[in-house]
């Protein structure tokens, strides 16, 4: 089946610094990837839709200047949390779908802790 | 906007008990429905999905779900749970928009 990886799986950073999270589709091409955030004991909330070669589409309430998304190729999307604060601590999950398909394949997630 | 509701937030069962987790969706048009499971410390895994056809869908690990259009429901069932089924279960829907809309999740705890 289709595999999606994320790196790093776990990161701790100091308040005010920036963190980059990578999402890769390992064995398929994905023109669209999605970034979700999951707070402890809560559901996944869509943050943004990442489109290869164009600007990302952000959900209402998500700051585009804080959560920078770059979809540079058909297999890689990055999420950069800029000037991170403790309230940004969360589990960030990406998903990708085969072009033209419906099913989404999820990455293992990245746990971000901002101190 | 579409939404997904899971009314059971925390379910505690003994091994061998039967399971049914509720899921209701709000979208009135064509909808694709999914159940995902998240074991402690692990990522989301697809249990089963419904796109069209037979409304009774069978998934992995003995799980099944029934799509009832008139009730806007897609409940997850398993005849006999095991301790290893302890996990968080998420119902999700997909319409024309490619991102998934997730329910709030149900934490299942199976006691040996």
mmCIF file of C-alpha atoms in Angstrom:
data_model
loop_
_atom_site.group_PDB
_atom_site.id
_atom_site.type_symbol
_atom_site.label_atom_id
_atom_site.label_comp_id
_atom_site.label_asym_id
_atom_site.label_seq_id
_atom_site.Cartn_x
_atom_site.Cartn_y
_atom_site.Cartn_z
ATOM 1 C CA UNK A 1 0.000 0.000 0.000
ATOM 2 C CA UNK A 2 0.892 3.656 -0.230
ATOM 3 C CA UNK A 3 3.298 4.839 2.429
ATOM 4 C CA UNK A 4 3.666 8.318 3.859
ATOM 5 C CA UNK A 5 6.542 9.246 6.101
ATOM 6 C CA UNK A 6 7.131 12.217 8.369
ATOM 7 C CA UNK A 7 10.319 13.607 9.783
ATOM 8 C CA UNK A 8 11.079 14.188 12.526
ATOM 9 C CA UNK A 9 8.789 11.993 14.575
ATOM 10 C CA UNK A 10 9.445 14.016 17.688
ATOM 11 C CA UNK A 11 10.932 17.452 18.235
ATOM 12 C CA UNK A 12 11.434 19.771 21.183
ATOM 13 C CA UNK A 13 12.205 23.409 20.537
ATOM 14 C CA UNK A 14 12.479 26.604 22.502
ATOM 15 C CA UNK A 15 9.851 29.285 22.337
ATOM 16 C CA UNK A 16 10.531 31.735 19.521
ATOM 17 C CA UNK A 17 12.373 29.311 17.269
ATOM 18 C CA UNK A 18 11.134 27.727 14.048
ATOM 19 C CA UNK A 19 10.635 24.054 13.304
ATOM 20 C CA UNK A 20 10.302 22.340 9.937
ATOM 21 C CA UNK A 21 8.358 19.107 9.520
ATOM 22 C CA UNK A 22 8.635 17.040 6.354
ATOM 23 C CA UNK A 23 5.967 14.845 4.820
ATOM 24 C CA UNK A 24 6.919 12.458 2.035
ATOM 25 C CA UNK A 25 4.946 10.060 -0.102
ATOM 26 C CA UNK A 26 7.384 7.199 -0.525
ATOM 27 C CA UNK A 27 5.949 5.119 -3.325
ATOM 28 C CA UNK A 28 3.455 7.346 -5.078
ATOM 29 C CA UNK A 29 3.059 10.890 -6.305
ATOM 30 C CA UNK A 30 0.721 13.231 -4.498
ATOM 31 C CA UNK A 31 -0.342 16.517 -6.021
ATOM 32 C CA UNK A 32 -2.218 17.273 -2.815
ATOM 33 C CA UNK A 33 -1.214 16.719 0.773
ATOM 34 C CA UNK A 34 -3.084 17.688 3.904
ATOM 35 C CA UNK A 35 -1.813 18.878 7.253
ATOM 36 C CA UNK A 36 -3.786 18.122 10.402
ATOM 37 C CA UNK A 37 -3.236 18.977 14.043
ATOM 38 C CA UNK A 38 -4.292 16.756 16.897
ATOM 39 C CA UNK A 39 -4.330 18.007 20.465
ATOM 40 C CA UNK A 40 -4.195 15.432 23.279
ATOM 41 C CA UNK A 41 -7.334 13.324 23.477
ATOM 42 C CA UNK A 42 -8.935 15.287 20.665
ATOM 43 C CA UNK A 43 -9.688 14.665 17.031
ATOM 44 C CA UNK A 44 -7.733 15.670 13.960
ATOM 45 C CA UNK A 45 -8.387 19.175 12.746
ATOM 46 C CA UNK A 46 -7.472 20.132 9.201
ATOM 47 C CA UNK A 47 -5.010 23.006 9.100
ATOM 48 C CA UNK A 48 -4.292 23.378 5.424
ATOM 49 C CA UNK A 49 -4.261 21.758 2.028
ATOM 50 C CA UNK A 50 -0.891 21.682 0.337
ATOM 51 C CA UNK A 51 -0.889 21.818 -3.449
ATOM 52 C CA UNK A 52 2.184 21.004 -5.492
ATOM 53 C CA UNK A 53 3.403 24.049 -7.358
ATOM 54 C CA UNK A 54 0.920 26.488 -5.876
ATOM 55 C CA UNK A 55 0.026 28.199 -2.630
ATOM 56 C CA UNK A 56 -1.469 26.224 0.200
ATOM 57 C CA UNK A 57 -5.084 26.675 1.214
ATOM 58 C CA UNK A 58 -5.509 27.358 4.912
ATOM 59 C CA UNK A 59 -8.505 26.637 7.074
ATOM 60 C CA UNK A 60 -10.246 29.446 8.859
ATOM 61 C CA UNK A 61 -8.386 30.448 11.991
ATOM 62 C CA UNK A 62 -5.038 29.025 10.901
ATOM 63 C CA UNK A 63 -2.362 31.689 10.529
ATOM 64 C CA UNK A 64 -0.667 31.273 7.175
ATOM 65 C CA UNK A 65 2.303 33.369 8.229
ATOM 66 C CA UNK A 66 2.877 31.185 11.248
ATOM 67 C CA UNK A 67 2.403 27.809 9.593
ATOM 68 C CA UNK A 68 4.347 28.003 6.345
ATOM 69 C CA UNK A 69 3.654 25.228 3.880
ATOM 70 C CA UNK A 70 5.786 24.412 0.874
ATOM 71 C CA UNK A 71 4.912 21.659 -1.573
ATOM 72 C CA UNK A 72 8.035 21.676 -3.695
ATOM 73 C CA UNK A 73 7.618 18.341 -5.443
ATOM 74 C CA UNK A 74 5.085 15.587 -6.015
ATOM 75 C CA UNK A 75 6.479 13.634 -3.083
ATOM 76 C CA UNK A 76 7.370 16.268 -0.504
ATOM 77 C CA UNK A 77 5.473 18.843 1.512
ATOM 78 C CA UNK A 78 6.932 20.766 4.433
ATOM 79 C CA UNK A 79 5.272 22.537 7.323
ATOM 80 C CA UNK A 80 7.315 25.159 9.127
ATOM 81 C CA UNK A 81 6.057 26.403 12.470
ATOM 82 C CA UNK A 82 7.570 29.856 12.795
ATOM 83 C CA UNK A 83 8.213 31.607 16.098
ATOM 84 C CA UNK A 84 6.813 28.637 17.963
ATOM 85 C CA UNK A 85 5.066 29.115 21.284
ATOM 86 C CA UNK A 86 4.037 26.560 23.912
ATOM 87 C CA UNK A 87 0.449 26.647 22.645
ATOM 88 C CA UNK A 88 1.744 25.280 19.326
ATOM 89 C CA UNK A 89 2.712 22.075 21.085
ATOM 90 C CA UNK A 90 0.686 19.380 19.396
ATOM 91 C CA UNK A 91 0.747 16.310 17.203
ATOM 92 C CA UNK A 92 1.026 17.250 13.533
ATOM 93 C CA UNK A 93 -0.111 14.694 10.981
ATOM 94 C CA UNK A 94 0.069 14.816 7.218
ATOM 95 C CA UNK A 95 -1.831 12.782 4.695
ATOM 96 C CA UNK A 96 -1.593 12.323 0.973
ATOM 97 C CA UNK A 97 -3.712 10.829 -1.715
ATOM 98 C CA UNK A 98 -2.912 9.297 -5.024
ATOM 99 C CA UNK A 99 -3.694 11.784 -7.783
ATOM 100 C CA UNK A 100 -7.313 11.375 -8.799
ATOM 101 C CA UNK A 101 -8.050 9.050 -5.888
ATOM 102 C CA UNK A 102 -10.219 9.487 -2.816
ATOM 103 C CA UNK A 103 -8.449 7.518 -0.136
ATOM 104 C CA UNK A 104 -5.957 9.315 2.092
ATOM 105 C CA UNK A 105 -2.809 7.752 3.497
ATOM 106 C CA UNK A 106 -1.586 9.122 6.780
ATOM 107 C CA UNK A 107 1.901 9.719 8.027
ATOM 108 C CA UNK A 108 2.941 8.606 11.514
ATOM 109 C CA UNK A 109 2.783 12.140 12.862
ATOM 110 C CA UNK A 110 5.249 14.542 14.453
ATOM 111 C CA UNK A 111 4.987 15.425 18.091
ATOM 112 C CA UNK A 112 6.085 19.019 18.668
ATOM 113 C CA UNK A 113 6.831 20.267 22.158
ATOM 114 C CA UNK A 114 7.648 23.936 22.593
ATOM 115 C CA UNK A 115 9.286 24.857 25.874
ATOM 116 C CA UNK B 1 -20.459 22.521 6.008
ATOM 117 C CA UNK B 2 -20.217 18.821 6.549
ATOM 118 C CA UNK B 3 -19.669 17.436 10.013
ATOM 119 C CA UNK B 4 -19.196 14.064 11.646
ATOM 120 C CA UNK B 5 -20.529 13.218 15.090
ATOM 121 C CA UNK B 6 -19.395 10.448 17.370
ATOM 122 C CA UNK B 7 -21.563 10.358 20.442
ATOM 123 C CA UNK B 8 -19.660 7.726 22.401
ATOM 124 C CA UNK B 9 -16.604 9.463 23.796
ATOM 125 C CA UNK B 10 -15.354 6.687 26.049
ATOM 126 C CA UNK B 11 -16.479 3.086 25.953
ATOM 127 C CA UNK B 12 -15.357 0.412 28.397
ATOM 128 C CA UNK B 13 -16.037 -3.230 27.560
ATOM 129 C CA UNK B 14 -14.975 -6.605 28.786
ATOM 130 C CA UNK B 15 -13.283 -9.015 26.413
ATOM 131 C CA UNK B 16 -15.720 -10.955 24.208
ATOM 132 C CA UNK B 17 -18.380 -8.270 24.529
ATOM 133 C CA UNK B 18 -19.954 -6.908 21.370
ATOM 134 C CA UNK B 19 -19.096 -3.414 20.181
ATOM 135 C CA UNK B 20 -21.048 -0.766 18.371
ATOM 136 C CA UNK B 21 -19.711 2.764 17.969
ATOM 137 C CA UNK B 22 -21.995 5.413 16.588
ATOM 138 C CA UNK B 23 -21.151 7.769 13.749
ATOM 139 C CA UNK B 24 -23.447 10.282 12.087
ATOM 140 C CA UNK B 25 -22.589 12.597 9.243
ATOM 141 C CA UNK B 26 -24.325 15.741 8.111
ATOM 142 C CA UNK B 27 -23.741 15.932 4.372
ATOM 143 C CA UNK B 28 -26.791 15.227 2.232
ATOM 144 C CA UNK B 29 -25.069 14.429 -1.031
ATOM 145 C CA UNK B 30 -22.713 11.695 -2.132
ATOM 146 C CA UNK B 31 -20.340 10.900 0.680
ATOM 147 C CA UNK B 32 -17.471 8.533 1.294
ATOM 148 C CA UNK B 33 -17.096 7.262 4.837
ATOM 149 C CA UNK B 34 -14.186 5.836 6.757
ATOM 150 C CA UNK B 35 -13.310 4.378 10.115
ATOM 151 C CA UNK B 36 -9.748 4.790 11.347
ATOM 152 C CA UNK B 37 -8.108 3.344 14.430
ATOM 153 C CA UNK B 38 -5.245 4.861 16.383
ATOM 154 C CA UNK B 39 -3.525 2.498 18.781
ATOM 155 C CA UNK B 40 -1.640 4.098 21.678
ATOM 156 C CA UNK B 41 1.467 5.804 20.375
ATOM 157 C CA UNK B 42 0.807 4.803 16.791
ATOM 158 C CA UNK B 43 -0.478 6.518 13.687
ATOM 159 C CA UNK B 44 -3.877 6.299 12.095
ATOM 160 C CA UNK B 45 -4.751 3.077 10.346
ATOM 161 C CA UNK B 46 -7.679 2.525 8.035
ATOM 162 C CA UNK B 47 -10.161 -0.037 9.358
ATOM 163 C CA UNK B 48 -12.705 0.135 6.576
ATOM 164 C CA UNK B 49 -14.293 2.436 4.056
ATOM 165 C CA UNK B 50 -17.552 2.895 2.221
ATOM 166 C CA UNK B 51 -17.737 4.440 -1.227
ATOM 167 C CA UNK B 52 -20.802 2.827 -2.805
ATOM 168 C CA UNK B 53 -22.546 -0.495 -3.258
ATOM 169 C CA UNK B 54 -23.242 -2.931 -0.427
ATOM 170 C CA UNK B 55 -23.991 -0.804 2.645
ATOM 171 C CA UNK B 56 -22.510 -3.449 4.930
ATOM 172 C CA UNK B 57 -18.766 -3.050 4.767
ATOM 173 C CA UNK B 58 -16.278 -5.473 6.210
ATOM 174 C CA UNK B 59 -12.875 -4.297 7.286
ATOM 175 C CA UNK B 60 -9.766 -5.610 8.925
ATOM 176 C CA UNK B 61 -9.531 -7.335 12.300
ATOM 177 C CA UNK B 62 -13.166 -8.452 12.269
ATOM 178 C CA UNK B 63 -14.679 -4.977 12.154
ATOM 179 C CA UNK B 64 -17.649 -4.070 10.008
ATOM 180 C CA UNK B 65 -19.797 -1.004 9.496
ATOM 181 C CA UNK B 66 -23.232 -0.389 8.069
ATOM 182 C CA UNK B 67 -24.100 2.632 5.989
ATOM 183 C CA UNK B 68 -27.711 3.681 6.571
ATOM 184 C CA UNK B 69 -28.429 6.602 4.297
ATOM 185 C CA UNK B 70 -31.832 7.390 5.806
ATOM 186 C CA UNK B 71 -30.234 7.797 9.219
ATOM 187 C CA UNK B 72 -27.036 9.470 8.001
ATOM 188 C CA UNK B 73 -25.205 6.857 10.016
ATOM 189 C CA UNK B 74 -22.152 4.657 9.598
ATOM 190 C CA UNK B 75 -21.836 2.699 12.835
ATOM 191 C CA UNK B 76 -18.849 0.481 13.533
ATOM 192 C CA UNK B 77 -19.403 -2.991 14.931
ATOM 193 C CA UNK B 78 -17.454 -5.980 16.121
ATOM 194 C CA UNK B 79 -19.118 -9.114 17.540
ATOM 195 C CA UNK B 80 -16.438 -9.895 20.091
ATOM 196 C CA UNK B 81 -13.762 -7.438 21.166
ATOM 197 C CA UNK B 82 -10.290 -8.301 22.357
ATOM 198 C CA UNK B 83 -7.951 -6.523 24.730
ATOM 199 C CA UNK B 84 -5.829 -5.594 21.716
ATOM 200 C CA UNK B 85 -8.726 -3.543 20.337
ATOM 201 C CA UNK B 86 -8.068 -0.904 22.992
ATOM 202 C CA UNK B 87 -7.536 2.239 20.945
ATOM 203 C CA UNK B 88 -9.049 5.478 19.715
ATOM 204 C CA UNK B 89 -11.526 5.122 16.861
ATOM 205 C CA UNK B 90 -12.290 7.917 14.421
ATOM 206 C CA UNK B 91 -15.094 8.154 11.926
ATOM 207 C CA UNK B 92 -14.421 10.403 8.935
ATOM 208 C CA UNK B 93 -16.222 11.596 5.864
ATOM 209 C CA UNK B 94 -15.154 12.830 2.501
ATOM 210 C CA UNK B 95 -17.239 14.642 -0.073
ATOM 211 C CA UNK B 96 -16.087 16.522 -3.123
ATOM 212 C CA UNK B 97 -13.439 18.229 -1.116
ATOM 213 C CA UNK B 98 -10.472 15.932 -0.772
ATOM 214 C CA UNK B 99 -9.644 16.540 2.868
ATOM 215 C CA UNK B 100 -11.317 14.353 5.453
ATOM 216 C CA UNK B 101 -13.640 15.605 8.149
ATOM 217 C CA UNK B 102 -13.122 13.677 11.356
ATOM 218 C CA UNK B 103 -15.421 12.966 14.236
ATOM 219 C CA UNK B 104 -14.256 13.688 17.761
ATOM 220 C CA UNK B 105 -13.178 10.106 18.308
ATOM 221 C CA UNK B 106 -14.193 7.322 20.672
ATOM 222 C CA UNK B 107 -11.785 5.896 23.172
ATOM 223 C CA UNK B 108 -12.357 2.166 23.547
ATOM 224 C CA UNK B 109 -10.977 0.418 26.565
ATOM 225 C CA UNK B 110 -11.244 -3.358 26.643
ATOM 226 C CA UNK B 111 -10.713 -4.967 30.003
ATOM 227 C CA UNK B 112 -9.251 -8.477 30.118
#
